[in-house]
Coordinates of C-alpha atoms (C1' of nucleotides) in Angstrom, one line a residue:
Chain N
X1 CA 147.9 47.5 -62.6
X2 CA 150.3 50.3 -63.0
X3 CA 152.6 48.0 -65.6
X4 CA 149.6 46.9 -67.7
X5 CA 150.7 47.0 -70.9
X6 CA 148.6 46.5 -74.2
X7 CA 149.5 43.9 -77.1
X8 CA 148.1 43.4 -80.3
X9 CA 147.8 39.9 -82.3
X10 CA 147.4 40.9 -86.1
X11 CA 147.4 38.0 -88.7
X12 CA 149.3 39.0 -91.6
X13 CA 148.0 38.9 -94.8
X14 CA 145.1 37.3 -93.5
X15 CA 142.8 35.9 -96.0
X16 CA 146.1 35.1 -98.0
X17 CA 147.3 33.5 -95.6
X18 CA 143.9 31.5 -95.2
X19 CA 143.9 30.8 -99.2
X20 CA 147.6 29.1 -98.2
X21 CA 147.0 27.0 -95.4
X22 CA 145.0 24.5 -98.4
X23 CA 147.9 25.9 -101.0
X24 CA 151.5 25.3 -99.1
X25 CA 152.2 25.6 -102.9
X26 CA 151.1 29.2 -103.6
X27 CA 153.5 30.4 -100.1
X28 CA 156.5 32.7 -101.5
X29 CA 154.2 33.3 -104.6
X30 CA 152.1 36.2 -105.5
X31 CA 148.6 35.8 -104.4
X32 CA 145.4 38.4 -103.8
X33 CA 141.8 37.9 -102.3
X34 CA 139.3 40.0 -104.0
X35 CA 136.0 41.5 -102.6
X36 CA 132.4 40.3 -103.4
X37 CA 131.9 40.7 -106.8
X38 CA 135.5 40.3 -107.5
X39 CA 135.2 43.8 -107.8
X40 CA 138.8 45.3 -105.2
X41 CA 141.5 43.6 -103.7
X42 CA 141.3 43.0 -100.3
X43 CA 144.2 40.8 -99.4
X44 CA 147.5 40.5 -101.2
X45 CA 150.7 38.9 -99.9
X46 CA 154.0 40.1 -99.5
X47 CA 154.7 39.5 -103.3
X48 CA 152.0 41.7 -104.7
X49 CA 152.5 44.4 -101.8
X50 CA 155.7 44.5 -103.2
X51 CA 154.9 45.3 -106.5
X52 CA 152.8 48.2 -105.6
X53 CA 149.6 46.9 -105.1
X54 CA 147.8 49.3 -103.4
X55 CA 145.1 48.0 -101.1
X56 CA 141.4 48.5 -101.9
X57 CA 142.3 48.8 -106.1
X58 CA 140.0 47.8 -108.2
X59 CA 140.8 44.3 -109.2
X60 CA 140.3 45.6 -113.3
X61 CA 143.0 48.0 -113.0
X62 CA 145.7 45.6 -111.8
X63 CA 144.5 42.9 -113.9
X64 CA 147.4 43.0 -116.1
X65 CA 149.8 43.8 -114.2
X66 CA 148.8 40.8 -111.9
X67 CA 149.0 38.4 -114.3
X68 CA 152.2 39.2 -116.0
X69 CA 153.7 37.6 -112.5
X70 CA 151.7 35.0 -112.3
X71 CA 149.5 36.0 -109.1
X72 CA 146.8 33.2 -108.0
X73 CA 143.4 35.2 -107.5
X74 CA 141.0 34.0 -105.3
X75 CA 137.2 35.6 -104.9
X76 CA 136.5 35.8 -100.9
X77 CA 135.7 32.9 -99.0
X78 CA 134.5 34.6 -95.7
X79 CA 132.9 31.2 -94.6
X80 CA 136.4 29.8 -94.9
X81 CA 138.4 32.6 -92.8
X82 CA 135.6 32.9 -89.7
X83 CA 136.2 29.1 -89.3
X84 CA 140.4 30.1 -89.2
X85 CA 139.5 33.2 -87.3
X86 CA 137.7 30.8 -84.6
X87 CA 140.6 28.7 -84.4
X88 CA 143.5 31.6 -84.2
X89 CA 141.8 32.9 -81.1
X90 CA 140.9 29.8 -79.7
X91 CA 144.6 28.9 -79.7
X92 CA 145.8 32.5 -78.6
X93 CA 143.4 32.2 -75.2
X94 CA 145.0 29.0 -74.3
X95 CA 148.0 30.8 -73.8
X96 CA 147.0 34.5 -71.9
X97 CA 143.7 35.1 -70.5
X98 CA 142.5 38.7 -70.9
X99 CA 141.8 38.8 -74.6
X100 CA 139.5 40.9 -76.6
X101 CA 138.9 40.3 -79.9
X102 CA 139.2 43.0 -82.3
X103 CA 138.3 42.2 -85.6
X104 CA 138.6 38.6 -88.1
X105 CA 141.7 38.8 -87.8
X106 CA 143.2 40.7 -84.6
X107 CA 142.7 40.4 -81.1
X108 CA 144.1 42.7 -77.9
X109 CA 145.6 41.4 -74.8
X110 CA 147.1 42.4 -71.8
X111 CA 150.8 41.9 -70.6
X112 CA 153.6 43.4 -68.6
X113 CA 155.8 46.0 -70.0
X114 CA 158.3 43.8 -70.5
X115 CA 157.1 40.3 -71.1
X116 CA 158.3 39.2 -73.8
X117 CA 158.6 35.8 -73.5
X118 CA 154.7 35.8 -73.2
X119 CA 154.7 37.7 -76.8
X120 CA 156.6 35.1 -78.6
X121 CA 154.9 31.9 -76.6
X122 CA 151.9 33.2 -78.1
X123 CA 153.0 34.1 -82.1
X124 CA 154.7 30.5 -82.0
X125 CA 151.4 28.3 -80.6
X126 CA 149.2 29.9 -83.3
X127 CA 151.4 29.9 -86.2
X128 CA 152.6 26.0 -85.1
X129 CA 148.9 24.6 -84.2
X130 CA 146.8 27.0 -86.5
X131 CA 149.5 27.3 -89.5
X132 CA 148.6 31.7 -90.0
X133 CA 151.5 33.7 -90.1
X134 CA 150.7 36.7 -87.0
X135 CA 152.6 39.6 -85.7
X136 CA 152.2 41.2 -82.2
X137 CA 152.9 44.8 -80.8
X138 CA 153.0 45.9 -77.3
X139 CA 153.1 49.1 -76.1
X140 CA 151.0 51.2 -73.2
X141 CA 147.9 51.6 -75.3
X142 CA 146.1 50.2 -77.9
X143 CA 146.7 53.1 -80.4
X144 CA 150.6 52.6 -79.9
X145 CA 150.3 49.2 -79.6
X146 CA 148.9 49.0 -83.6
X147 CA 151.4 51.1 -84.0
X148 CA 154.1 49.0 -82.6
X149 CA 152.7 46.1 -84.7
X150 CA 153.8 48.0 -88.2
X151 CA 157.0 47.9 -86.6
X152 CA 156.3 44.1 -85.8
X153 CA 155.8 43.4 -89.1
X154 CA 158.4 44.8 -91.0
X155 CA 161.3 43.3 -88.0
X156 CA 160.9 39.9 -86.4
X157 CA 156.9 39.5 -85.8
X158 CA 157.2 40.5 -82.0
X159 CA 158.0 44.9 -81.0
X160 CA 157.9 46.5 -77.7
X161 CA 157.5 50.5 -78.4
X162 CA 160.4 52.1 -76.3
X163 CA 158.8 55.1 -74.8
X164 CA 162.0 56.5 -74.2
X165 CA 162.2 57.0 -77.8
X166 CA 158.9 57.7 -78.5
X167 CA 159.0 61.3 -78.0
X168 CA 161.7 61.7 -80.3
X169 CA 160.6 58.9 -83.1
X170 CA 157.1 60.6 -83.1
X171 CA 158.4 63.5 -85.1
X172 CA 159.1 61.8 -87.8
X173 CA 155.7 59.6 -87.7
X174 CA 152.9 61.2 -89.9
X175 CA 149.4 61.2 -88.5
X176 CA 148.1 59.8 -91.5
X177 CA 149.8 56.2 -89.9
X178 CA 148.0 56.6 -87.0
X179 CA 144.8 54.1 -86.2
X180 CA 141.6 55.8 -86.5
X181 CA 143.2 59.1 -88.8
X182 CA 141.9 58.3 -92.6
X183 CA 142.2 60.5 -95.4
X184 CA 139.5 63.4 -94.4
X185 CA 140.7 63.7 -90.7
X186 CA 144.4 63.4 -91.9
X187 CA 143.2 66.9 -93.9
X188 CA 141.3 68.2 -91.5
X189 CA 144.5 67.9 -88.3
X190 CA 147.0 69.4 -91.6
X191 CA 144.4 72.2 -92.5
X192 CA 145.3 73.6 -88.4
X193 CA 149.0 72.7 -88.7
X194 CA 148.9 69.4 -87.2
X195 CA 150.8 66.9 -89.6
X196 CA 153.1 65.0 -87.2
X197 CA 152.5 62.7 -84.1
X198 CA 154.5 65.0 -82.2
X199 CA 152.5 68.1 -83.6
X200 CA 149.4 66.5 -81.6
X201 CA 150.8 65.8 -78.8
X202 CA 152.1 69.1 -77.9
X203 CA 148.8 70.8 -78.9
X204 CA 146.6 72.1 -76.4
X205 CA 144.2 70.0 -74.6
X206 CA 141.5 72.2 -74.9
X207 CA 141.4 73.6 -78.5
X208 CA 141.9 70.0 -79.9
X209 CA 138.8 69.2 -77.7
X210 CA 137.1 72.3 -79.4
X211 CA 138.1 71.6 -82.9
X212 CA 138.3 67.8 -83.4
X213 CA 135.7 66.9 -80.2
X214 CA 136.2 63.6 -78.0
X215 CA 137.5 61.7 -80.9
X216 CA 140.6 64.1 -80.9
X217 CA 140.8 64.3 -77.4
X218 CA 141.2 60.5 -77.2
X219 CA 143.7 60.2 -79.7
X220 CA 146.4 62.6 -77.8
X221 CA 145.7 61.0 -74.6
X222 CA 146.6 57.3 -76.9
X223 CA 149.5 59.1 -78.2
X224 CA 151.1 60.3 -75.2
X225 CA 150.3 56.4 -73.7
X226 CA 146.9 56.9 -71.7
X227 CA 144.5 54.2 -72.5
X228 CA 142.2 56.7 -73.0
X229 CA 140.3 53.2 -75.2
X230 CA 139.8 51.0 -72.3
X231 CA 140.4 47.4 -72.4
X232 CA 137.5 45.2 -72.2
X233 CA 137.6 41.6 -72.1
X234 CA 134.1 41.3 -72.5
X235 CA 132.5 40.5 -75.3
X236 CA 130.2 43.5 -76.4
X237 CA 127.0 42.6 -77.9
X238 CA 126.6 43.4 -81.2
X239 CA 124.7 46.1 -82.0
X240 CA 123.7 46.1 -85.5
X241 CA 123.3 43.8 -88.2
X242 CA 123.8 44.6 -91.6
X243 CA 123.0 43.2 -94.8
X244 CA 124.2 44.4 -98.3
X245 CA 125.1 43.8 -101.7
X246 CA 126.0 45.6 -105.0
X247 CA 124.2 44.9 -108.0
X248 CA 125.9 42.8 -110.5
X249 CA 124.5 45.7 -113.3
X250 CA 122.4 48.9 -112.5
X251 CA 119.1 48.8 -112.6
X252 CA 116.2 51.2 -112.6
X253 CA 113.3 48.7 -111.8
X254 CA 111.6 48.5 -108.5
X255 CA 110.5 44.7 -108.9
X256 CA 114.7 44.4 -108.5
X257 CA 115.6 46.6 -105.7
X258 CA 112.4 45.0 -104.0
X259 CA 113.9 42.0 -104.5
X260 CA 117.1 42.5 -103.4
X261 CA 115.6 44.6 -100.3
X262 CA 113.4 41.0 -99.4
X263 CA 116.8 38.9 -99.5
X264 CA 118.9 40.9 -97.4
X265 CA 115.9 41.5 -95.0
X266 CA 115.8 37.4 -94.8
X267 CA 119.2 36.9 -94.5
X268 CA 119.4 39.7 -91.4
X269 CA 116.8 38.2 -89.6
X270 CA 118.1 34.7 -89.7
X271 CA 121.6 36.1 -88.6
X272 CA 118.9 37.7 -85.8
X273 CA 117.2 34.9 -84.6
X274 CA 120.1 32.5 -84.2
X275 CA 121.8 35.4 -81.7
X276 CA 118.6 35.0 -79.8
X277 CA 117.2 38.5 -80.6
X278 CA 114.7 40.5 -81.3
X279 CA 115.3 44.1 -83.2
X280 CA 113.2 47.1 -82.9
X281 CA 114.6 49.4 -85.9
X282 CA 115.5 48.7 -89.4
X283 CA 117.1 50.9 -91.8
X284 CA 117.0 50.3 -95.6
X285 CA 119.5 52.7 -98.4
X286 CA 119.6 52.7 -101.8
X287 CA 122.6 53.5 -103.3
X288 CA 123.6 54.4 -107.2
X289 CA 127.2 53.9 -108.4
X290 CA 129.6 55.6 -106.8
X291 CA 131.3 56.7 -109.4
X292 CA 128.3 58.6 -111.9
X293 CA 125.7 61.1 -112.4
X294 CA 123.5 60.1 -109.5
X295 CA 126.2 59.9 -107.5
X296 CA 124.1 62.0 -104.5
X297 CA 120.5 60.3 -105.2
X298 CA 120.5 57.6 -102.8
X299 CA 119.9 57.8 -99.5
X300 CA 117.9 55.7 -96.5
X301 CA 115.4 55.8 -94.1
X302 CA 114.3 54.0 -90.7
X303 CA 111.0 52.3 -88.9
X304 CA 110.8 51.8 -85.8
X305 CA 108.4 48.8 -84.1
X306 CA 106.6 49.5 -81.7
X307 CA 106.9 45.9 -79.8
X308 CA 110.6 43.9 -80.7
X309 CA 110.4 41.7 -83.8
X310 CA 112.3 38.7 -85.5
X311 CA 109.5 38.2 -87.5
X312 CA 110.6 38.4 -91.3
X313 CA 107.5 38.3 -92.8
X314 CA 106.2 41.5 -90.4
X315 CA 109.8 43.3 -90.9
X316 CA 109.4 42.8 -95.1
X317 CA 106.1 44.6 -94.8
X318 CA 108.1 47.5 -93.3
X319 CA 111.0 46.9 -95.6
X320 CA 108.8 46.9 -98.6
X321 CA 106.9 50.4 -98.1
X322 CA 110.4 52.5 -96.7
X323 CA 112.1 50.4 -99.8
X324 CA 109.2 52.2 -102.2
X325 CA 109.6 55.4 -100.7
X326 CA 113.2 55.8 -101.2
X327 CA 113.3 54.8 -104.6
X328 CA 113.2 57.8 -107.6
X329 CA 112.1 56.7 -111.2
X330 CA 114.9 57.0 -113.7
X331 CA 117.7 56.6 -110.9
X332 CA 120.0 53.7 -111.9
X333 CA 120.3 52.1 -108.2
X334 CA 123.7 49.9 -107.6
X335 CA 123.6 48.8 -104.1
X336 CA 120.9 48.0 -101.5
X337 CA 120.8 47.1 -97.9
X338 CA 119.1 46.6 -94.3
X339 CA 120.4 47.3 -91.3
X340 CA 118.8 45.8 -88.2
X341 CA 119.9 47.7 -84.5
X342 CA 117.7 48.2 -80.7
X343 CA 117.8 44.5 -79.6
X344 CA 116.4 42.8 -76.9
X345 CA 117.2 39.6 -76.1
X346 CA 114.3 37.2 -77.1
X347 CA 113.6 36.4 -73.5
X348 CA 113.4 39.2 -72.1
X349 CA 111.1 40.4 -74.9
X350 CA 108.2 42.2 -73.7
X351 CA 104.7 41.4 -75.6
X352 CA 102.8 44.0 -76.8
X353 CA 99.1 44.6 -75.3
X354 CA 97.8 44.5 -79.1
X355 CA 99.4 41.4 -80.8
X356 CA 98.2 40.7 -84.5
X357 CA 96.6 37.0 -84.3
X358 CA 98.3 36.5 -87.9
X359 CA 101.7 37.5 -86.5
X360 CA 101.9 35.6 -83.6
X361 CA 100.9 32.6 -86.3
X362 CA 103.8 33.5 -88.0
X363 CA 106.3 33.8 -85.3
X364 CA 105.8 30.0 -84.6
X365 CA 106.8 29.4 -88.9
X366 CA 110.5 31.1 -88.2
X367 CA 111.8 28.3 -86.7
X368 CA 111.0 26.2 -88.9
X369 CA 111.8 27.9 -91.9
X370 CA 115.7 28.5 -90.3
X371 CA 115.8 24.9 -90.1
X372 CA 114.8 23.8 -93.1
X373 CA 117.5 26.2 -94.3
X374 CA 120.0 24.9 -92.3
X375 CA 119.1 21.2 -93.4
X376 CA 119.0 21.6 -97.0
X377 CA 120.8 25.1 -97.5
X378 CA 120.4 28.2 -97.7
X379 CA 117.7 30.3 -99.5
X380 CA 116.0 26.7 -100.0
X381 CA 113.0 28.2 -98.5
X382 CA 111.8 31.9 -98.3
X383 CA 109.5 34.1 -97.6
X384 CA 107.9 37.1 -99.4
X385 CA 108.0 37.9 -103.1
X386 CA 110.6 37.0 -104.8
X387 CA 111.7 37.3 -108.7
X388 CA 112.3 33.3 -110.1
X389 CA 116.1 34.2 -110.7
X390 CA 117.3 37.2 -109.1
X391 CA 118.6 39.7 -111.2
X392 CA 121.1 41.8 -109.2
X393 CA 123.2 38.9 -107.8
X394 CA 126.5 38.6 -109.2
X395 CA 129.0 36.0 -109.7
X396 CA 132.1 34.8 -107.6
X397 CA 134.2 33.4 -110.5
X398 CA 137.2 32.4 -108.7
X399 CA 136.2 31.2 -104.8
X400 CA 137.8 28.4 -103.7
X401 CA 136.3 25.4 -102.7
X402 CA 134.4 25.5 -98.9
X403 CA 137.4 23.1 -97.2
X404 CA 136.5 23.4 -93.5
X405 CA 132.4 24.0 -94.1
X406 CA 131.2 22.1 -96.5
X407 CA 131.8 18.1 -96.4
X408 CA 132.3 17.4 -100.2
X409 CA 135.1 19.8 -100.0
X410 CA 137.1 18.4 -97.5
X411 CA 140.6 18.0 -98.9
X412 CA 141.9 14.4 -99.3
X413 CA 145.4 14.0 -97.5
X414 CA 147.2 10.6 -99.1
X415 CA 149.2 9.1 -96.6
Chain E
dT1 C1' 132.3 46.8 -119.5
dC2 C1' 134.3 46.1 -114.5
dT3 C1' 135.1 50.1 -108.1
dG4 C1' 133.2 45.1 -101.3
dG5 C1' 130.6 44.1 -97.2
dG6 C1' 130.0 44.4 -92.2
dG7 C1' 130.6 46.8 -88.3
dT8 C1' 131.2 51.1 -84.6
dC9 C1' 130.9 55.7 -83.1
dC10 C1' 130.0 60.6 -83.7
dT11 C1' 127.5 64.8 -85.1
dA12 C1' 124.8 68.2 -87.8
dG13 C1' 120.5 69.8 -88.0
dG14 C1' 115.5 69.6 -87.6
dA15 C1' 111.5 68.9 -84.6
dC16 C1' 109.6 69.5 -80.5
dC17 C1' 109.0 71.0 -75.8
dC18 C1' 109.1 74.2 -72.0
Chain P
dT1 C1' 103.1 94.9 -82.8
dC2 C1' 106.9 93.1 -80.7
dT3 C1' 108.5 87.7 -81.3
dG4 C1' 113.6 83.6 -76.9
dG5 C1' 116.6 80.3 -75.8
dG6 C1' 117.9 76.1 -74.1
dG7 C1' 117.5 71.2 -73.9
dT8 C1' 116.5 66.7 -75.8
dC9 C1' 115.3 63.5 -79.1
dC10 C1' 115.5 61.7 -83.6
dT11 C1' 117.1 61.1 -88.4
dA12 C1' 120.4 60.8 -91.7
dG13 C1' 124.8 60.8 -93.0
dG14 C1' 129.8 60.8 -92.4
dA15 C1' 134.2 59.1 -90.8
dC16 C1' 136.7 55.3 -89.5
dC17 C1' 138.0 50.4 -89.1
dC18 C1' 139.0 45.5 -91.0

DNA sequence: TCTGGGGTCCTAGGACCC
DNA sequence: TCTGGGGTCCTAGGACCC
């Protein structure tokens, strides 16, 4: 299909927007989202982005500032925006088929170069039957098309990028706006001269492949409008699993990193076994603050099984010994995670010619336990050492309550 | 005092093999 | 006594994204 543009569906503002759809009160009004731990904003609305909010802040150096104009703060809710998130896209492939969902909160699609009736049909169905603000770019590839959608944004929630003015506009486009160019590339492409869109695209093929690799090789063919990042309407499997978590405080002691290490470990293989897998290599890290002495102390390392496993109580054996031999006495440790990746799905599964009998045994207890959990919620039963109240977790002052998950939160509408 | 969590992809460099 | 080079696999880490 020669005409086959791409467009991009972004929600704006999205876990604002989420906070909102239970608060019609708070819309027009200041409001941010904050990260685990309350610790950075991760949201903020039009009202705060206004103010000069910068994204990603920590939430203690805006405090004040925040307050002073009365912004409602909200700790994250993800269980809350998956259950919009669902709903957004559900609504969005009623109306075009070829979808492929991008992220929470953004999904691709396919249209003609000029279609945009389709566009707007879309934006209106989800933001009538879903109530979540979106814009949507279109333009020949997905690079431009997030591109377009900054445009979108800032005009009337629907742009088409006019390649006839591309060529010229792109001068005056830094890379540093450009999807998939952060702040060390955005260094790297200034450090040979390259500082515009235009700059790249008139580079030669060849020494951007010898300098920046395939990555930068991509990124002028997405420039110039070659979908050099195909579109695939197929949902990928997911390849990894990752759980994580900083430390309310620091903390030197082993008992409370193995802790911590045991948690995540659970929580990954329950997120495993309900996609039907079975993972072959986990990776544990340690990490100290980010911002300190030990700064370069942390570090991780990976096991490999020998046969599949969604077995938690054989993967926390693992997890305990590579947990021991990362950690280093003395080292105040702030964060630390597992990350499961190799899976097979659970049927395919081949069995190993040397099972353990004690194992297989507990193999049979999994499903049970991820019941249990499910019935009386979460963490109600667990496996594997555990400290009686865990030291590292930390607090979520300011969540708001579970509306679409959890029945005694249901809001009460008075007719 | 207080700086997120969950993903993907890529690559440098060491180990190992022939 | 002299003492290669290329390929591949793996680990660990880095960059980016939302």
């Amino acid at each position: 299909m020669k005409d086959s543009w791409i467009g991009l569906l972004d929600c704006n503002n999205f876990f604002v927007s989420c906070e909102r759809l239970f608060r019609p009160d708070l819309v027009g009004k200041p409001v941010v989202v904050l990260s685990g731990n309350d610790g950075c904003i991760v949201a903020r609305s039009q009202e705060v982005k206004d103010m000069g909010v910068p994204m990603g802040v920590p939430y203690f150096q805006v405090k004040d500032i925040l307050k002073k104009d009365e912004t409602t703060t909200f700790s994250s809710h993800f269980a809350l925006y998956r259950d919009i998130s669902r709903r957004v896209f559900t609504v969005m492939r009623e109306e075009v088929d070829l979808v492929q969902q991008y992220s929470v909160d953004e999904a691709f699609f396919l249209c003609g170069s000029t279609d945009s009736g389709l566009a707007e049909q879309i934006k209106v169905a989800v933001e009538k039957r879903v109530g979540i603000p979106v814009s949507v770019g279109i333009a020949p590839s997905k690079t431009l098309a997030k591109y377009a959608n900054t445009h979108a944004k800032q005009g009337s929630g629907v742009h088409f990028l006019d390649m006839e003015n591309w060529s010229q506009e792109s001068k005056n486009v830094p890379l540093s706006r450009i999807w998939g160019v952060g702040g060390q590339l955005e260094i790297r492409y200034k450090q040979h001269g390259l500082v515009t869109v235009a700059d790249l695209l008139r580079a030669e093929t060849s020494r951007i492949q010898q300098v920046f690799g395939v990555h930068g090789v991509r990124l002028q063919q997405e420039l110039s409008g070659q979908q050099a990042l195909p579109f695939t309407q197929a949902r990928e499997p997911q390849k990894s699993i990752m759980s994580s978590r900083s430390f309310g405080k620091e903390t030197t002691d082993p008992a409370v990193i193995q802790d911590a290490a045991a948690y995540h470990t659970r929580h990954a293989l329950e997120d495993l076994r309900s996609m039907q897998s079975k993972t072959s290599i986990i990776r544990v890290s340690v990490r100290p603050s980010r911002h300190g002495d030990y700064l370069l102390r942390g570090g991780s390392k990976e096991a490999v099984f020998a046969a599949p496993t969604d077995n938690t109580i054989e993967v926390l054996k693992v997890v305990q010994k590579l947990t021991a031999s990362l950690i280093e006495p003395g080292v105040p440790y702030k964060k630390v995670g597992v990350v499961l990746s190799g899976f097979t799905s659970s049927e395919t599964v081949q069995q190993s010619l040397f099972v353990d009998e004690a194992v297989l045994k507990s193999d049979a207890l999994m499903p049970v336990i991820d019941l249990l959990n499910q019935r009386l919620g979460r963490d109600v039963v667990t496996l594997g050492s555990h400290l009686k109240t865990p030291q590292w977790q930390s607090l979520s002052e300011l969540k708001s309550p579970a509306y679409t998950t959890q029945w005694q939160d249901l809001k009460t509408v008075v007719a």
